[in-house]
Coordinates of C-alpha atoms in Angstrom, one line a residue:
M157 CA 15.1 -12.5 -69.1
K158 CA 13.2 -15.5 -67.8
K159 CA 16.4 -17.2 -66.7
I160 CA 17.3 -14.1 -64.4
S161 CA 13.6 -14.2 -62.7
S162 CA 13.7 -18.1 -62.1
L163 CA 17.2 -17.6 -60.9
L164 CA 15.4 -14.9 -58.5
S165 CA 12.3 -16.9 -57.4
F166 CA 14.5 -19.6 -56.3
V167 CA 16.9 -17.2 -54.3
L168 CA 13.8 -15.9 -52.8
L169 CA 12.5 -19.3 -51.9
L170 CA 15.8 -20.3 -50.0
T171 CA 15.3 -17.4 -47.8
A172 CA 12.5 -19.2 -45.9
C173 CA 15.3 -21.3 -44.3
Y174 CA 18.4 -19.2 -45.2
E175 CA 20.1 -16.1 -45.1
D176 CA 22.1 -14.7 -48.3
K177 CA 25.4 -13.0 -46.7
G178 CA 26.4 -11.6 -50.1
N179 CA 25.7 -11.2 -53.8
Y180 CA 27.3 -14.5 -55.6
D181 CA 27.1 -15.9 -58.7
Y182 CA 25.8 -19.5 -57.7
T183 CA 26.0 -22.6 -60.0
L184 CA 23.1 -24.2 -58.8
D185 CA 23.9 -27.8 -59.3
S186 CA 27.3 -27.9 -57.4
M187 CA 26.1 -25.4 -54.6
N188 CA 25.9 -27.5 -50.9
E189 CA 22.1 -27.3 -49.8
I190 CA 21.2 -28.5 -46.3
L191 CA 18.3 -30.9 -47.0
S192 CA 17.6 -31.5 -43.5
V193 CA 18.1 -31.1 -39.6
T194 CA 17.2 -33.7 -37.2
F195 CA 17.6 -33.7 -33.4
T196 CA 18.2 -36.2 -30.8
P197 CA 16.0 -36.5 -28.7
S198 CA 13.3 -35.7 -31.1
V199 CA 11.3 -32.4 -31.3
V200 CA 7.6 -32.8 -30.5
K201 CA 4.8 -30.7 -31.4
A202 CA 3.2 -29.2 -28.1
V203 CA 0.5 -26.5 -27.2
D204 CA 3.3 -23.6 -27.2
G205 CA 5.7 -24.6 -30.2
D206 CA 8.3 -27.1 -31.0
V207 CA 9.7 -28.8 -27.7
I208 CA 12.2 -31.0 -26.9
E209 CA 11.7 -33.1 -23.6
V210 CA 14.6 -34.4 -21.5
L211 CA 13.6 -36.1 -18.0
Q212 CA 14.2 -33.9 -15.1
A213 CA 17.2 -34.5 -13.2
L214 CA 16.8 -36.1 -10.1
E215 CA 20.6 -36.1 -8.9
E216 CA 23.5 -34.3 -9.0
D217 CA 25.3 -36.7 -11.6
S218 CA 22.4 -36.6 -13.8
R219 CA 22.6 -32.7 -14.0
T220 CA 24.4 -32.4 -17.3
R221 CA 22.3 -33.1 -20.6
R222 CA 22.9 -33.0 -24.4
V223 CA 21.3 -32.5 -27.5
D224 CA 22.7 -33.7 -30.8
V225 CA 22.1 -32.6 -34.5
A226 CA 22.0 -34.5 -37.5
V227 CA 22.4 -32.6 -40.7
E228 CA 21.7 -34.1 -44.0
Q229 CA 23.7 -32.0 -47.0
S230 CA 23.2 -32.2 -50.7
H231 CA 27.2 -32.5 -51.4
A232 CA 29.3 -32.1 -47.7
N233 CA 29.1 -35.5 -46.1
D234 CA 30.6 -34.6 -42.6
L235 CA 30.2 -30.9 -40.7
D236 CA 33.7 -29.2 -41.2
N237 CA 31.9 -26.8 -43.6
L238 CA 29.4 -25.9 -40.6
D239 CA 29.1 -23.6 -37.8
F240 CA 26.8 -24.0 -35.0
F241 CA 25.2 -21.1 -33.1
W242 CA 22.9 -21.6 -30.1
Y243 CA 21.5 -18.6 -29.2
R244 CA 19.8 -19.3 -25.3
T245 CA 17.1 -17.5 -23.3
Y246 CA 16.3 -18.7 -20.3
A247 CA 15.5 -17.7 -16.6
G248 CA 18.5 -17.6 -14.1
V249 CA 19.1 -18.8 -10.7
D250 CA 17.5 -15.2 -9.7
G251 CA 14.6 -15.4 -11.7
K252 CA 16.1 -13.1 -14.1
T253 CA 16.1 -13.5 -17.9
V254 CA 19.4 -14.8 -19.0
K255 CA 20.8 -14.6 -23.1
D256 CA 23.8 -16.2 -24.1
T257 CA 25.4 -17.9 -27.1
I258 CA 27.1 -21.3 -27.2
Y259 CA 29.2 -22.2 -30.2
S260 CA 29.8 -26.1 -30.4
K261 CA 29.6 -28.5 -33.2
G262 CA 26.6 -30.6 -34.1
F263 CA 25.7 -30.6 -30.1
L264 CA 24.7 -28.8 -27.3
E265 CA 25.5 -29.5 -23.6
F266 CA 23.2 -27.7 -20.7
D267 CA 22.8 -28.2 -17.3
L268 CA 19.5 -28.9 -15.6
P269 CA 18.9 -27.7 -11.5
V270 CA 18.1 -31.1 -9.5
G271 CA 14.3 -31.8 -8.8
Q272 CA 13.3 -28.7 -10.5
A273 CA 11.6 -27.9 -13.8
M274 CA 13.7 -25.9 -16.4
S275 CA 13.1 -24.7 -19.7
Y276 CA 15.6 -22.8 -22.4
N277 CA 14.4 -21.2 -25.4
I278 CA 16.8 -22.0 -28.2
F279 CA 17.4 -20.2 -31.6
L280 CA 19.9 -22.3 -33.6
Q281 CA 22.1 -20.9 -36.6
I282 CA 23.8 -23.3 -38.9
Y283 CA 26.3 -21.5 -40.7
D284 CA 27.5 -23.0 -44.1
R285 CA 30.8 -21.7 -45.0
S286 CA 30.8 -22.7 -48.3
T287 CA 27.7 -21.0 -49.4
D288 CA 27.4 -18.1 -46.4
L289 CA 24.1 -19.2 -46.1
S290 CA 22.2 -20.0 -42.9
H291 CA 20.0 -22.7 -41.7
Y292 CA 17.6 -21.5 -38.7
S293 CA 15.8 -23.8 -36.1
S294 CA 13.8 -22.6 -33.1
F295 CA 12.4 -24.7 -30.3
K296 CA 12.2 -25.1 -26.6
I297 CA 14.2 -27.5 -24.7
S298 CA 11.8 -28.1 -21.0
T299 CA 12.4 -30.8 -18.6
R300 CA 10.0 -33.8 -18.8
P301 CA 8.7 -34.9 -15.4
V302 CA 9.6 -38.5 -14.4
F303 CA 6.8 -40.5 -14.9
K304 CA 4.9 -38.4 -17.7
N305 CA 2.4 -40.3 -19.3
S306 CA 3.2 -43.5 -17.9
L307 CA 1.8 -46.7 -16.4
F308 CA 2.2 -47.4 -12.7
V309 CA 2.2 -50.9 -11.4
M310 CA 1.4 -52.0 -8.1
H311 CA 2.9 -55.5 -7.6
G312 CA 4.4 -57.9 -5.0
S313 CA 2.9 -59.9 -2.0
E314 CA 0.5 -58.3 0.7
G315 CA 2.7 -56.5 3.0
K316 CA 5.3 -56.5 0.8
R317 CA 4.1 -54.5 -2.0
K318 CA 6.5 -52.6 -4.5
I319 CA 5.1 -49.7 -6.9
G320 CA 6.9 -49.7 -10.6
N321 CA 6.5 -47.9 -13.8
I322 CA 6.4 -48.5 -17.5
E323 CA 7.3 -45.1 -19.3
V324 CA 8.0 -44.6 -23.2
I325 CA 10.0 -42.0 -24.2
G326 CA 10.3 -41.8 -28.1
N327 CA 11.8 -45.2 -29.2
E328 CA 13.0 -45.5 -25.5
T329 CA 11.0 -47.6 -23.0
K330 CA 12.1 -47.1 -19.3
I331 CA 11.0 -50.0 -17.1
Y332 CA 11.3 -49.9 -13.2
T333 CA 9.9 -52.6 -11.0
D334 CA 10.8 -50.3 -8.3
I335 CA 10.4 -46.7 -8.6
K336 CA 12.5 -45.9 -5.3
T337 CA 15.6 -46.4 -7.5
V338 CA 14.4 -43.5 -9.6
T339 CA 12.6 -41.3 -6.8
K340 CA 14.7 -42.5 -3.6
D341 CA 11.7 -41.6 -1.7
N342 CA 10.9 -43.1 1.7
N343 CA 7.3 -43.7 1.2
H344 CA 5.7 -46.6 2.2
Y345 CA 4.0 -48.8 -0.1
E346 CA 3.9 -52.2 1.4
N347 CA 0.0 -52.3 2.1
T348 CA -1.2 -50.5 -0.6
T349 CA -4.3 -51.9 -2.4
G350 CA -5.0 -49.9 -5.2
F351 CA -4.7 -46.9 -7.6
G352 CA -6.7 -43.7 -8.2
Y353 CA -5.8 -40.9 -10.5
T354 CA -7.3 -37.3 -11.2
T355 CA -6.0 -34.5 -12.9
Y356 CA -7.8 -31.0 -13.9
V357 CA -7.4 -27.4 -13.7
D358 CA -7.7 -26.3 -10.5
I359 CA -8.8 -22.9 -9.6
P360 CA -8.3 -21.6 -6.0
D361 CA -10.7 -19.5 -4.2
N362 CA -8.6 -16.4 -4.6
L363 CA -8.2 -17.2 -8.3
A364 CA -4.3 -17.2 -7.7
N365 CA -2.1 -19.9 -8.9
I366 CA -4.5 -21.3 -11.5
G367 CA -3.1 -24.3 -13.1
V368 CA -3.2 -27.9 -13.5
T369 CA -2.9 -30.3 -10.4
S370 CA -2.4 -34.2 -10.8
T371 CA -3.0 -36.5 -8.1
L372 CA -1.9 -40.3 -7.9
T373 CA -4.1 -41.6 -5.1
L374 CA -2.6 -45.0 -3.6
Y375 CA -5.0 -46.6 -1.4
A376 CA -3.8 -48.7 1.4
D377 CA -5.6 -50.3 4.6
N378 CA -5.1 -49.4 8.1
G379 CA -5.2 -45.6 7.4
E380 CA -2.2 -45.7 5.1
T381 CA -3.6 -43.9 2.0
R382 CA -1.7 -41.2 0.3
A383 CA -2.2 -38.8 -2.2
Y384 CA 0.8 -38.1 -4.3
Y385 CA 2.4 -36.0 -6.9
P386 CA 3.1 -38.4 -9.0
H387 CA 6.4 -37.2 -11.2
G388 CA 8.4 -37.8 -8.1
M389 CA 5.8 -39.2 -5.5
N390 CA 5.9 -36.2 -3.1
V391 CA 3.2 -37.0 -0.6
K392 CA 0.1 -34.2 -1.3
Y393 CA -2.5 -35.6 1.2
T394 CA -2.5 -37.8 3.9
A395 CA -6.0 -40.2 5.1
P396 CA -7.5 -37.9 7.4
Q397 CA -7.1 -34.9 4.8
M398 CA -8.6 -37.1 1.7
F399 CA -11.9 -38.8 3.7
K400 CA -14.7 -37.1 5.2
P401 CA -14.9 -39.0 7.5
E402 CA -11.8 -40.9 7.6
Y403 CA -12.8 -44.7 8.1
E404 CA -9.8 -46.9 9.6
N405 CA -11.0 -50.3 8.4
F406 CA -11.0 -48.7 4.6
S407 CA -10.2 -51.5 2.2
Y408 CA -10.1 -50.6 -1.1
K409 CA -12.3 -52.7 -3.8
K410 CA -12.7 -50.5 -6.8
T411 CA -13.2 -46.7 -8.6
V412 CA -16.4 -46.3 -10.7
Q413 CA -16.0 -42.8 -12.8
T414 CA -17.5 -41.1 -15.3
G415 CA -17.9 -37.5 -16.8
D416 CA -15.4 -34.9 -18.1
P417 CA -12.6 -33.0 -15.6
S418 CA -12.3 -30.2 -18.4
N419 CA -15.8 -29.1 -17.4
Y420 CA -15.6 -30.2 -13.9
T421 CA -18.5 -32.9 -14.5
Q422 CA -16.4 -35.5 -13.4
Y423 CA -17.5 -37.7 -10.7
K424 CA -16.5 -41.2 -8.7
V425 CA -17.7 -43.8 -6.5
V426 CA -14.9 -45.9 -4.3
L427 CA -16.2 -49.3 -3.0
T428 CA -14.4 -51.1 -0.4
D429 CA -14.3 -54.9 0.0
N430 CA -16.4 -54.6 3.1
G431 CA -19.3 -52.8 1.3
E432 CA -18.6 -49.1 2.4
V433 CA -18.7 -46.4 0.1
Y434 CA -17.5 -42.9 -0.8
S435 CA -18.0 -40.6 -3.5
G436 CA -16.6 -37.2 -4.9
N437 CA -15.8 -35.3 -8.0
Y438 CA -12.9 -34.4 -9.9
V439 CA -10.9 -33.7 -6.7
H440 CA -9.3 -36.2 -4.9
A441 CA -11.5 -36.0 -1.7
L442 CA -13.9 -38.2 -0.6
Y443 CA -17.1 -38.5 1.0
K444 CA -19.5 -40.6 2.9
P445 CA -22.9 -40.4 1.0
G446 CA -25.5 -38.6 3.0
M447 CA -23.2 -38.1 6.2
G448 CA -25.3 -35.5 8.4
C449 CA -28.6 -36.3 6.8
E450 CA -29.5 -38.8 9.2
N451 CA -32.6 -37.0 11.0
N452 CA -34.5 -35.9 8.1
P453 CA -38.1 -37.6 8.4
D454 CA -39.0 -36.4 4.8
L455 CA -35.8 -37.9 3.4
P456 CA -35.1 -40.9 4.8
H457 CA -31.3 -41.6 4.7
Q458 CA -30.2 -45.1 4.4
S459 CA -26.9 -46.0 6.4
D460 CA -27.2 -49.6 6.9
Y461 CA -26.0 -51.6 3.6
E462 CA -23.4 -53.1 2.2
I463 CA -22.4 -51.7 -1.4
T464 CA -21.1 -54.0 -4.2
A465 CA -21.6 -52.3 -7.3
A466 CA -22.4 -48.7 -8.4
T467 CA -22.5 -46.2 -11.5
I468 CA -23.1 -42.8 -12.0
T469 CA -25.9 -41.3 -14.2
H470 CA -26.2 -37.6 -15.4
N471 CA -27.8 -36.8 -12.2
R472 CA -27.4 -39.7 -9.8
I473 CA -25.2 -42.1 -8.0
L474 CA -26.8 -45.3 -8.2
L475 CA -25.7 -48.5 -6.1
W476 CA -26.6 -51.9 -5.3
D477 CA -26.9 -52.9 -1.6
A478 CA -26.3 -56.4 -1.4
K479 CA -27.3 -56.2 2.3
Y480 CA -31.0 -55.9 1.5
G481 CA -30.9 -56.6 -2.0
R482 CA -32.2 -53.1 -3.0
F483 CA -30.6 -50.0 -5.1
L484 CA -30.0 -46.8 -3.3
Y485 CA -29.5 -43.3 -4.9
A486 CA -28.2 -39.8 -4.2
A487 CA -27.9 -36.7 -6.2
K488 CA -24.5 -36.6 -7.7
G489 CA -23.8 -33.1 -7.3
D490 CA -23.4 -32.4 -3.4
A491 CA -23.2 -28.8 -2.4
G492 CA -20.5 -30.1 0.4
Y493 CA -17.7 -31.2 -2.2
A494 CA -14.5 -29.3 -2.7
L495 CA -14.1 -27.7 -5.7
N496 CA -10.2 -27.0 -5.4
E497 CA -7.4 -28.6 -3.9
A498 CA -7.0 -26.1 -0.9
S499 CA -10.7 -26.2 0.1
S500 CA -10.1 -30.1 0.1
I501 CA -8.4 -30.0 3.7
R502 CA -11.0 -29.1 6.3
S503 CA -12.5 -31.1 8.9
D504 CA -16.0 -30.1 8.4
Y505 CA -18.6 -31.8 6.0
V506 CA -22.1 -32.3 6.1
S507 CA -23.6 -33.9 3.2
K508 CA -26.8 -31.9 1.5
N509 CA -28.0 -35.5 -0.4
P510 CA -29.0 -38.3 1.5
L511 CA -28.7 -42.1 0.2
L512 CA -32.3 -43.0 -0.4
D513 CA -33.9 -46.3 -1.3
A514 CA -34.7 -46.8 -4.9
N515 CA -37.5 -48.8 -4.3
V516 CA -37.0 -50.6 -7.4
K517 CA -39.7 -53.5 -8.2
Y518 CA -38.7 -57.2 -9.3
Q519 CA -41.9 -58.3 -10.5
G520 CA -42.0 -60.1 -13.3
L521 CA -38.7 -61.2 -14.0
E522 CA -37.0 -64.2 -14.9
K523 CA -34.4 -63.7 -12.1
S524 CA -34.7 -61.2 -9.1
P525 CA -31.6 -59.4 -9.0
A526 CA -32.1 -59.9 -5.0
D527 CA -31.2 -63.6 -5.2
M528 CA -28.0 -63.1 -7.6
T529 CA -24.5 -61.3 -7.0
A530 CA -23.9 -58.0 -8.4
V531 CA -20.9 -57.9 -10.5
M532 CA -20.8 -54.4 -12.1
G533 CA -22.9 -51.2 -13.1
Y534 CA -22.4 -49.2 -16.0
I535 CA -23.5 -46.6 -18.6
N536 CA -22.3 -44.6 -22.0
Y537 CA -21.5 -41.1 -20.3
R538 CA -19.8 -40.0 -23.5
D539 CA -22.7 -39.7 -25.9
N540 CA -26.3 -38.3 -25.1
Y541 CA -25.3 -38.8 -21.4
S542 CA -28.7 -37.3 -20.1
Q543 CA -30.4 -39.7 -22.3
Q544 CA -28.6 -42.9 -21.1
N545 CA -30.0 -45.4 -18.9
P546 CA -27.7 -47.3 -16.7
Y547 CA -27.0 -51.1 -16.4
F548 CA -26.4 -53.5 -13.9
I549 CA -24.6 -57.1 -14.3
F550 CA -25.5 -59.6 -11.7
K551 CA -24.4 -63.6 -11.5
D552 CA -26.3 -66.2 -10.3
E553 CA -24.4 -68.0 -8.0
A554 CA -26.5 -71.3 -8.2
T555 CA -26.0 -71.8 -12.3
G556 CA -23.1 -69.3 -13.1
D557 CA -25.1 -67.5 -15.5
Y558 CA -25.4 -63.6 -16.1
Y559 CA -27.8 -61.3 -16.5
R560 CA -28.1 -57.9 -17.1
Y561 CA -30.6 -55.4 -15.8
E562 CA -31.4 -51.8 -17.4
L563 CA -32.9 -49.5 -15.5
L564 CA -35.1 -46.1 -16.4
V565 CA -35.3 -43.3 -14.0
Q566 CA -38.2 -41.9 -12.7
D567 CA -39.1 -38.0 -11.9
I568 CA -40.3 -38.3 -8.5
G569 CA -38.2 -35.0 -7.8
D570 CA -35.7 -34.8 -4.8
G571 CA -37.4 -38.0 -3.3
S572 CA -39.4 -36.2 -0.3
K573 CA -42.7 -36.8 -1.8
A574 CA -41.9 -40.1 -3.5
K575 CA -45.6 -41.5 -1.8
R576 CA -49.0 -41.3 -3.7
R577 CA -52.2 -42.2 -2.3
V578 CA -54.2 -45.9 -3.2
G579 CA -57.6 -47.0 -2.6
S580 CA -60.8 -44.6 -2.7
A581 CA -61.0 -41.5 -1.6
G582 CA -62.1 -41.1 2.2
E583 CA -62.1 -44.7 3.1
E584 CA -60.4 -45.9 6.5
D585 CA -58.0 -48.4 4.5
D586 CA -56.5 -45.6 2.4
E587 CA -52.8 -46.5 1.8
E588 CA -49.7 -44.9 0.8
E589 CA -47.3 -46.5 -2.3
V590 CA -43.6 -45.6 -2.1
L591 CA -43.2 -44.8 -5.9
S592 CA -39.7 -46.0 -7.5
A593 CA -37.1 -44.0 -8.3
Y594 CA -36.0 -46.5 -11.0
T595 CA -38.1 -49.0 -13.0
I596 CA -36.2 -52.1 -14.7
V597 CA -37.1 -52.0 -18.5
G598 CA -34.8 -54.8 -19.9
E599 CA -33.5 -58.1 -18.6
K600 CA -31.3 -60.0 -20.4
R601 CA -29.4 -63.3 -19.6
L602 CA -26.0 -63.3 -20.9
G603 CA -25.2 -66.8 -22.7
G604 CA -21.5 -67.0 -23.3
L605 CA -20.5 -64.6 -20.8
T606 CA -17.8 -66.7 -19.1
P607 CA -15.3 -65.1 -17.2
T608 CA -12.4 -67.0 -14.9
D609 CA -13.3 -64.3 -12.5
M610 CA -16.3 -61.8 -12.7
S611 CA -14.0 -58.6 -11.5
T612 CA -12.2 -58.5 -15.2
I613 CA -15.8 -58.0 -16.5
T614 CA -15.2 -54.1 -18.0
Y615 CA -16.9 -51.7 -20.0
N616 CA -15.3 -48.2 -21.3
S617 CA -17.8 -45.8 -22.8
W618 CA -16.0 -45.5 -26.0
F619 CA -18.1 -48.2 -27.0
T620 CA -21.7 -48.9 -27.5
T621 CA -23.0 -50.7 -24.3
T622 CA -23.4 -54.0 -26.1
N623 CA -19.7 -54.2 -26.2
I624 CA -18.3 -55.3 -22.9
F625 CA -14.8 -57.2 -22.3
F626 CA -14.0 -59.6 -19.7
A627 CA -11.1 -62.8 -19.4
E628 CA -11.2 -66.2 -19.6
G629 CA -8.1 -68.3 -18.6
G630 CA -5.3 -66.3 -20.9
T631 CA -8.0 -65.0 -23.1
V632 CA -9.5 -61.5 -23.4
Y633 CA -12.6 -61.4 -25.3
R634 CA -14.9 -58.7 -26.6
Y635 CA -18.5 -59.9 -25.7
N636 CA -21.8 -58.6 -27.4
V637 CA -24.5 -58.4 -24.9
G638 CA -27.2 -58.3 -27.7
N639 CA -26.3 -61.7 -29.2
G640 CA -24.2 -63.6 -27.0
D641 CA -21.0 -63.5 -29.6
K642 CA -17.7 -63.2 -28.5
F643 CA -14.7 -62.2 -30.2
V644 CA -10.9 -63.2 -29.2
V645 CA -9.0 -59.5 -28.8
Y646 CA -6.0 -61.1 -27.0
E647 CA -4.5 -64.2 -25.9
A648 CA -1.7 -64.2 -23.3
P649 CA 2.0 -66.2 -23.6
Q650 CA 1.5 -69.7 -23.1
G651 CA 1.8 -70.0 -18.9
Y652 CA 0.1 -67.0 -18.4
E653 CA -3.6 -66.2 -16.8
V654 CA -5.3 -63.1 -17.4
T655 CA -6.2 -61.4 -13.9
K656 CA -7.5 -58.2 -14.9
I657 CA -8.1 -55.8 -17.7
K658 CA -8.1 -51.7 -17.5
F659 CA -8.4 -49.0 -19.8
R660 CA -5.7 -46.5 -19.9
N661 CA -8.6 -43.9 -18.8
E662 CA -12.5 -43.7 -18.3
E663 CA -13.2 -40.1 -18.6
S664 CA -15.1 -38.2 -21.5
S665 CA -12.5 -35.4 -21.8
A666 CA -11.4 -34.2 -25.5
F667 CA -8.1 -33.4 -24.2
S668 CA -7.6 -37.0 -23.3
A669 CA -7.7 -38.1 -26.9
D670 CA -8.3 -41.5 -27.8
L671 CA -6.5 -42.9 -24.2
G672 CA -9.7 -44.7 -23.8
L673 CA -9.0 -47.1 -26.6
Y674 CA -5.9 -48.6 -25.0
L675 CA -6.6 -51.8 -22.7
N676 CA -4.0 -52.7 -20.4
I677 CA -3.8 -56.7 -19.6
V678 CA -2.3 -57.9 -16.1
M679 CA -1.1 -61.4 -16.3
F680 CA 0.1 -64.0 -13.6
N681 CA 2.3 -67.3 -14.4
G682 CA 2.0 -68.6 -10.8
T683 CA 5.3 -66.7 -9.9
N684 CA 5.6 -63.6 -11.8
G685 CA 3.5 -60.9 -13.4
A686 CA 3.3 -59.1 -16.8
V687 CA 1.6 -56.4 -18.5
G688 CA 0.5 -56.4 -22.1
E689 CA -1.4 -53.7 -23.9
I690 CA -3.4 -53.6 -27.0
K691 CA -5.7 -51.0 -29.1
F692 CA -8.9 -50.6 -30.2
N693 CA -10.8 -48.7 -32.9
T694 CA -14.3 -47.0 -32.0
A695 CA -15.9 -49.9 -33.4
A696 CA -14.5 -52.1 -30.5
D697 CA -12.3 -54.2 -33.1
V698 CA -8.6 -54.6 -32.6
D699 CA -6.3 -51.9 -34.2
N700 CA -4.0 -53.9 -35.9
D701 CA -1.6 -50.9 -36.8
Y702 CA -1.1 -50.8 -33.2
A703 CA 2.0 -53.7 -32.0
P704 CA 0.8 -55.3 -28.7
L705 CA 3.0 -54.6 -26.0
F706 CA 4.3 -57.2 -23.3
Y707 CA 6.4 -56.5 -20.2
D708 CA 7.4 -59.0 -17.8
R709 CA 10.7 -57.3 -16.4
D710 CA 12.6 -53.9 -15.9
N711 CA 15.4 -52.4 -17.8
E712 CA 17.8 -54.5 -15.1
G713 CA 16.2 -57.9 -15.8
N714 CA 14.1 -57.9 -12.5
M715 CA 11.0 -59.5 -13.1
W716 CA 7.3 -58.5 -11.6
G717 CA 5.6 -59.7 -8.7
E718 CA 2.2 -60.7 -9.0
I719 CA 0.1 -57.4 -9.9
K720 CA -2.6 -56.2 -7.9
D721 CA -3.2 -53.0 -10.0
I722 CA -2.4 -51.0 -12.7
Q723 CA -2.9 -47.1 -13.4
F724 CA -2.3 -44.9 -16.4
V725 CA -0.9 -41.2 -15.2
Y726 CA -1.5 -38.9 -18.2
D727 CA -1.1 -35.3 -18.8
Y728 CA -4.2 -32.9 -18.5
L729 CA -3.2 -31.8 -22.0
Y730 CA -2.5 -35.2 -23.6
K731 CA -4.4 -34.5 -26.7
S732 CA -2.3 -31.2 -27.2
I733 CA 0.8 -32.4 -26.8
Y734 CA 0.6 -35.5 -28.7

């Protein structure tokens, strides 16, 4: 009786993966069993279940695709005893649901529409004729947009720039030094100078067509800035639709970005080589701070400046004006900002927030910031953002020394009454003292901070504010602001110098997982460029389980030119997918 019970239990267990077609007397040790079923391309876990991703078809000759099946069996060594039934459900050309069954042994071929998304729901039955049992698998085959979760590379000399891409798909790495070989587009990238990227859930005013939107901005001189859909490089917006107002002499320098697009708290500041500044939120559009606030005597808007560094606190943008050696600030959230893509395309824009003088005092400091060159501003916005102080790093050009200043915000309201009376009440010499929006509460000389180019000094809010990164020659260091210690985190191959370091992303969204722990490293050997990548753990130590990557050419052997900028383009739901 125990033997019968055991046999019944075993057969019941098999029903999780098998269907019994009859009542047979099995000899268990000789019965064939399907041990595993694997697919190529491989199945990945996604939000809506198991998915096999295939690259979207961009041309007619790339429409037909194939999924192969490998079956491991306990006794059989080939597929002769197996029948494969592929039950497919998908949307036809007319939008109606189509259901069909394909019989093919060990593989499935299917067609994709050119330039469009496509998805098949698959239910696979593998029937073993030797046992009359079936094994079942259920998954979805979906198109993977080109350049999904990939690194864009801007390279080549000025006026001859190209856009390349590095995309890792499973065990395969697709590298293109010119994406036009894939996209076949007619876009002009020759004068591009830098990248910007944003992804968020777009909610139109009419609440129709709510969904994730992604925009890759290619900043360029001479009004040639464009915003693109990154998976195919279709133009979404031109410079007049992006800049409020458009600036003809725009020359991109740097983007400073903080916050979380998943809860619409992401903000950015874009700096130019000539000291102009634009600000914005998670939408691609950029705005001139304080535009329209010029005639408010209570809030004296500052429009004469040369902005060279910036950071963003929990409620303000904070800027360094090199022209007058002062800090400027404005409220971060502007009622004039667009809240979705559709509302960004408008000619009218009036800022509600003027750009104000922070009136920061420099008395008692070893070195006045006004006598130095601003390098960067930064803040930890990942943890207790509202309690974090901003920092600015400056370089003394005369000595080569670097200094870091910590600022503390002062509560002076909106700035319209940022004054107080001094002197005795009623006296004729009573004066008004302008209050400071910030005070400097920390000054530190950064001994041992020795970058070849100060533009390589970098911070990411995954780490404490004592940890910054920089490049000297062919070496990347992690530098401890607290004690001046520095540690080698990467050494370039012989002959290369590191010219830029940039983390995969600079946002705090939970959906972006640990992307901020990956550091991309740009190198140049005097003739050709290269890109490397390493990963850190949350303690800012190199993750030795992640093998460093190095790319100096594409799959056809073409080399990179000198690299101007890089940008990792990632899915909004990166964590849920991977």
